[in-house]
mmCIF file of C-alpha atoms in Angstrom:
data_model
loop_
_atom_site.group_PDB
_atom_site.id
_atom_site.type_symbol
_atom_site.label_atom_id
_atom_site.label_comp_id
_atom_site.label_asym_id
_atom_site.label_seq_id
_atom_site.Cartn_x
_atom_site.Cartn_y
_atom_site.Cartn_z
ATOM 1 C CA MET O 223 26.261 16.685 30.951
ATOM 2 C CA ALA O 224 26.949 13.200 29.689
ATOM 3 C CA LEU O 225 24.155 11.398 28.004
ATOM 4 C CA HIS O 226 23.754 8.982 30.907
ATOM 5 C CA ASP O 227 24.866 11.180 33.754
ATOM 6 C CA GLU O 228 24.493 9.470 37.202
ATOM 7 C CA ASN O 229 22.616 12.605 38.459
ATOM 8 C CA VAL O 230 19.899 12.198 35.803
ATOM 9 C CA VAL O 231 17.464 9.596 37.031
ATOM 10 C CA TRP O 232 14.155 8.495 35.480
ATOM 11 C CA HIS O 233 11.014 9.378 37.619
ATOM 12 C CA ALA O 234 8.096 7.256 37.651
ATOM 13 C CA HIS O 235 4.885 9.091 37.487
ATOM 14 C CA PRO O 236 1.795 8.315 39.538
ATOM 15 C CA VAL O 237 -0.429 8.272 36.485
ATOM 16 C CA THR O 238 0.525 5.220 34.257
ATOM 17 C CA PRO O 239 0.410 4.912 30.592
ATOM 18 C CA GLN O 240 -2.423 2.352 31.062
ATOM 19 C CA GLN O 241 -4.436 4.916 33.012
ATOM 20 C CA ARG O 242 -3.825 7.583 30.197
ATOM 21 C CA GLU O 243 -4.956 5.028 27.560
ATOM 22 C CA GLN O 244 -8.075 4.081 29.708
ATOM 23 C CA ARG O 245 -8.998 7.876 29.814
ATOM 24 C CA HIS O 246 -8.648 8.257 26.028
ATOM 25 C CA GLY O 247 -10.429 4.974 25.324
ATOM 26 C CA HIS O 248 -7.694 3.696 23.025
ATOM 27 C CA ARG O 249 -3.967 2.616 23.064
ATOM 28 C CA GLY O 250 -1.153 4.919 22.201
ATOM 29 C CA VAL O 251 0.514 3.983 18.940
ATOM 30 C CA VAL O 252 2.687 5.588 16.235
ATOM 31 C CA LEU O 253 1.587 5.445 12.515
ATOM 32 C CA TRP O 254 4.808 6.229 10.761
ATOM 33 C CA PHE O 255 4.184 7.375 7.239
ATOM 34 C CA THR O 256 7.421 7.103 4.982
ATOM 35 C CA GLY O 257 7.938 7.582 1.241
ATOM 36 C CA LEU O 258 9.601 9.733 -1.274
ATOM 37 C CA SER O 259 9.300 13.538 -1.348
ATOM 38 C CA GLY O 260 5.922 14.497 -2.835
ATOM 39 C CA SER O 261 4.513 10.933 -2.319
ATOM 40 C CA GLY O 262 1.658 12.285 -0.314
ATOM 41 C CA LYS O 263 2.688 11.372 3.233
ATOM 42 C CA SER O 264 1.630 14.529 4.898
ATOM 43 C CA THR O 265 -1.724 14.609 2.804
ATOM 44 C CA VAL O 266 -2.609 11.014 3.867
ATOM 45 C CA ALA O 267 -1.462 11.415 7.342
ATOM 46 C CA GLY O 268 -3.563 14.721 7.667
ATOM 47 C CA ALA O 269 -6.646 13.121 6.260
ATOM 48 C CA LEU O 270 -6.361 10.079 8.537
ATOM 49 C CA GLU O 271 -5.834 12.345 11.525
ATOM 50 C CA GLU O 272 -8.949 14.332 10.615
ATOM 51 C CA ALA O 273 -10.965 11.228 10.297
ATOM 52 C CA LEU O 274 -9.703 9.814 13.573
ATOM 53 C CA HIS O 275 -10.251 13.134 15.280
ATOM 54 C CA LYS O 276 -13.872 13.167 14.103
ATOM 55 C CA LEU O 277 -14.328 9.632 15.770
ATOM 56 C CA GLY O 278 -13.077 11.035 19.055
ATOM 57 C CA VAL O 279 -9.534 9.536 18.868
ATOM 58 C CA SER O 280 -6.751 11.622 20.511
ATOM 59 C CA THR O 281 -4.266 12.229 17.869
ATOM 60 C CA TYR O 282 -1.260 14.365 17.016
ATOM 61 C CA LEU O 283 0.461 14.744 13.530
ATOM 62 C CA LEU O 284 4.267 15.288 13.553
ATOM 63 C CA ASP O 285 5.173 16.449 10.071
ATOM 64 C CA GLY O 286 8.746 16.475 8.728
ATOM 65 C CA ASP O 287 8.664 20.055 7.589
ATOM 66 C CA ASN O 288 6.997 21.435 10.691
ATOM 67 C CA VAL O 289 9.425 19.833 13.268
ATOM 68 C CA ARG O 290 12.309 21.480 11.352
ATOM 69 C CA HIS O 291 10.862 24.877 12.175
ATOM 70 C CA GLY O 292 11.360 24.261 16.089
ATOM 71 C CA LEU O 293 12.318 20.964 17.509
ATOM 72 C CA CYS O 294 14.920 20.280 14.800
ATOM 73 C CA SER O 295 15.599 23.831 13.559
ATOM 74 C CA ASP O 296 19.318 23.487 14.423
ATOM 75 C CA LEU O 297 19.715 20.578 12.051
ATOM 76 C CA GLY O 298 20.747 20.626 8.472
ATOM 77 C CA PHE O 299 20.541 17.649 5.981
ATOM 78 C CA SER O 300 23.977 15.848 6.470
ATOM 79 C CA ASP O 301 23.547 12.137 7.159
ATOM 80 C CA ALA O 302 24.245 12.778 10.876
ATOM 81 C CA ASP O 303 21.619 15.510 11.066
ATOM 82 C CA ARG O 304 19.039 13.502 9.286
ATOM 83 C CA LYS O 305 19.507 10.645 11.644
ATOM 84 C CA GLU O 306 19.322 12.923 14.655
ATOM 85 C CA ASN O 307 16.108 14.444 13.169
ATOM 86 C CA ILE O 308 14.420 11.070 13.191
ATOM 87 C CA ARG O 309 15.905 10.266 16.613
ATOM 88 C CA ARG O 310 14.281 13.501 18.267
ATOM 89 C CA VAL O 311 11.066 12.852 16.513
ATOM 90 C CA GLY O 312 11.039 9.242 17.749
ATOM 91 C CA GLU O 313 11.644 10.333 21.162
ATOM 92 C CA VAL O 314 8.697 12.912 21.037
ATOM 93 C CA ALA O 315 6.492 10.193 19.407
ATOM 94 C CA ASN O 316 7.310 7.896 22.239
ATOM 95 C CA LEU O 317 6.406 10.494 24.948
ATOM 96 C CA MET O 318 3.072 11.049 23.061
ATOM 97 C CA VAL O 319 2.447 7.304 23.036
ATOM 98 C CA ASP O 320 3.112 7.261 26.704
ATOM 99 C CA ALA O 321 0.523 9.925 26.957
ATOM 100 C CA GLY O 322 -1.980 7.650 25.266
ATOM 101 C CA LEU O 323 -2.166 9.379 21.802
ATOM 102 C CA VAL O 324 -2.245 8.117 18.345
ATOM 103 C CA VAL O 325 0.712 9.738 16.737
ATOM 104 C CA LEU O 326 0.864 10.140 13.032
ATOM 105 C CA THR O 327 4.238 11.020 11.459
ATOM 106 C CA ALA O 328 5.140 12.100 8.016
ATOM 107 C CA PHE O 329 8.871 11.747 7.344
ATOM 108 C CA ILE O 330 10.811 10.676 4.177
ATOM 109 C CA SER O 331 13.003 8.585 6.652
ATOM 110 C CA PRO O 332 14.621 6.400 3.893
ATOM 111 C CA HIS O 333 16.963 4.442 5.931
ATOM 112 C CA ARG O 334 15.629 1.238 7.481
ATOM 113 C CA ALA O 335 17.997 1.488 10.475
ATOM 114 C CA GLU O 336 16.455 4.722 11.566
ATOM 115 C CA ARG O 337 12.848 3.607 11.440
ATOM 116 C CA LYS O 338 14.118 0.439 13.294
ATOM 117 C CA MET O 339 15.605 2.695 15.964
ATOM 118 C CA VAL O 340 12.282 4.411 16.471
ATOM 119 C CA ARG O 341 10.287 1.217 16.335
ATOM 120 C CA GLU O 342 12.531 -0.220 19.158
ATOM 121 C CA ARG O 343 12.211 3.030 21.289
ATOM 122 C CA VAL O 344 8.394 3.022 20.881
ATOM 123 C CA GLY O 345 7.975 -0.722 21.311
ATOM 124 C CA GLU O 346 6.760 -3.429 19.135
ATOM 125 C CA GLY O 347 3.069 -3.474 18.554
ATOM 126 C CA ARG O 348 2.944 0.377 19.064
ATOM 127 C CA PHE O 349 4.776 1.289 15.787
ATOM 128 C CA ILE O 350 3.018 0.898 12.448
ATOM 129 C CA GLU O 351 4.958 1.730 9.439
ATOM 130 C CA VAL O 352 2.986 2.892 6.374
ATOM 131 C CA PHE O 353 4.957 3.148 3.137
ATOM 132 C CA VAL O 354 3.406 5.622 0.839
ATOM 133 C CA ASP O 355 4.201 3.931 -2.429
ATOM 134 C CA THR O 356 3.923 6.648 -5.040
ATOM 135 C CA PRO O 357 5.647 6.105 -8.390
ATOM 136 C CA LEU O 358 8.663 8.276 -8.692
ATOM 137 C CA ALA O 359 7.358 9.911 -11.998
ATOM 138 C CA THR O 360 4.307 11.111 -9.861
ATOM 139 C CA CYS O 361 6.592 12.551 -7.259
ATOM 140 C CA GLU O 362 8.620 14.284 -9.912
ATOM 141 C CA ALA O 363 5.648 15.697 -11.392
ATOM 142 C CA ARG O 364 4.296 17.069 -8.091
ATOM 143 C CA ASP O 365 7.847 18.200 -6.812
ATOM 144 C CA PRO O 366 6.220 20.538 -4.173
ATOM 145 C CA LYS O 367 9.672 21.602 -2.990
ATOM 146 C CA GLY O 368 11.520 21.629 -6.271
ATOM 147 C CA LEU O 369 13.860 18.958 -5.077
ATOM 148 C CA TYR O 370 13.650 16.816 -8.211
ATOM 149 C CA LYS O 371 14.153 19.777 -10.421
ATOM 150 C CA LYS O 372 17.172 20.891 -8.317
ATOM 151 C CA SER O 373 18.543 17.354 -8.397
ATOM 152 C CA ALA O 374 18.165 17.148 -12.199
ATOM 153 C CA GLY O 375 20.025 20.419 -12.511
ATOM 154 C CA GLY O 376 23.094 18.965 -10.745
#
């Protein structure tokens, strides 16, 4: 099936995003945490999700490693696959925003163009980018996945 097949149409649903947001008591939004491997993106996003949840905010955390176990399990780490990984996550995040959720994401996502693609899909004012600015030396010392050690070894 072609991406924009004429037989595939968008269906408007009777419950609007505004009604969903009213039910939740807040707007749907994406908080996009980006930074180096080992910078603490998942840790910070997880702590924020827990705090928001305790306040009664409807949240969901999309973590880079977790989505590669299911949604993106067929993707590798080529440039094309990395871009597709972010595109898929952006689509899921957009659906969750439409549902009225505060979506926290934790992805390395080093390319501005890919973050821009998601920002445009979600909509300005509903995408907040958070750069977890951890010094490279700290990330290398943490190296939870052994990526820096592997890189240094050639």
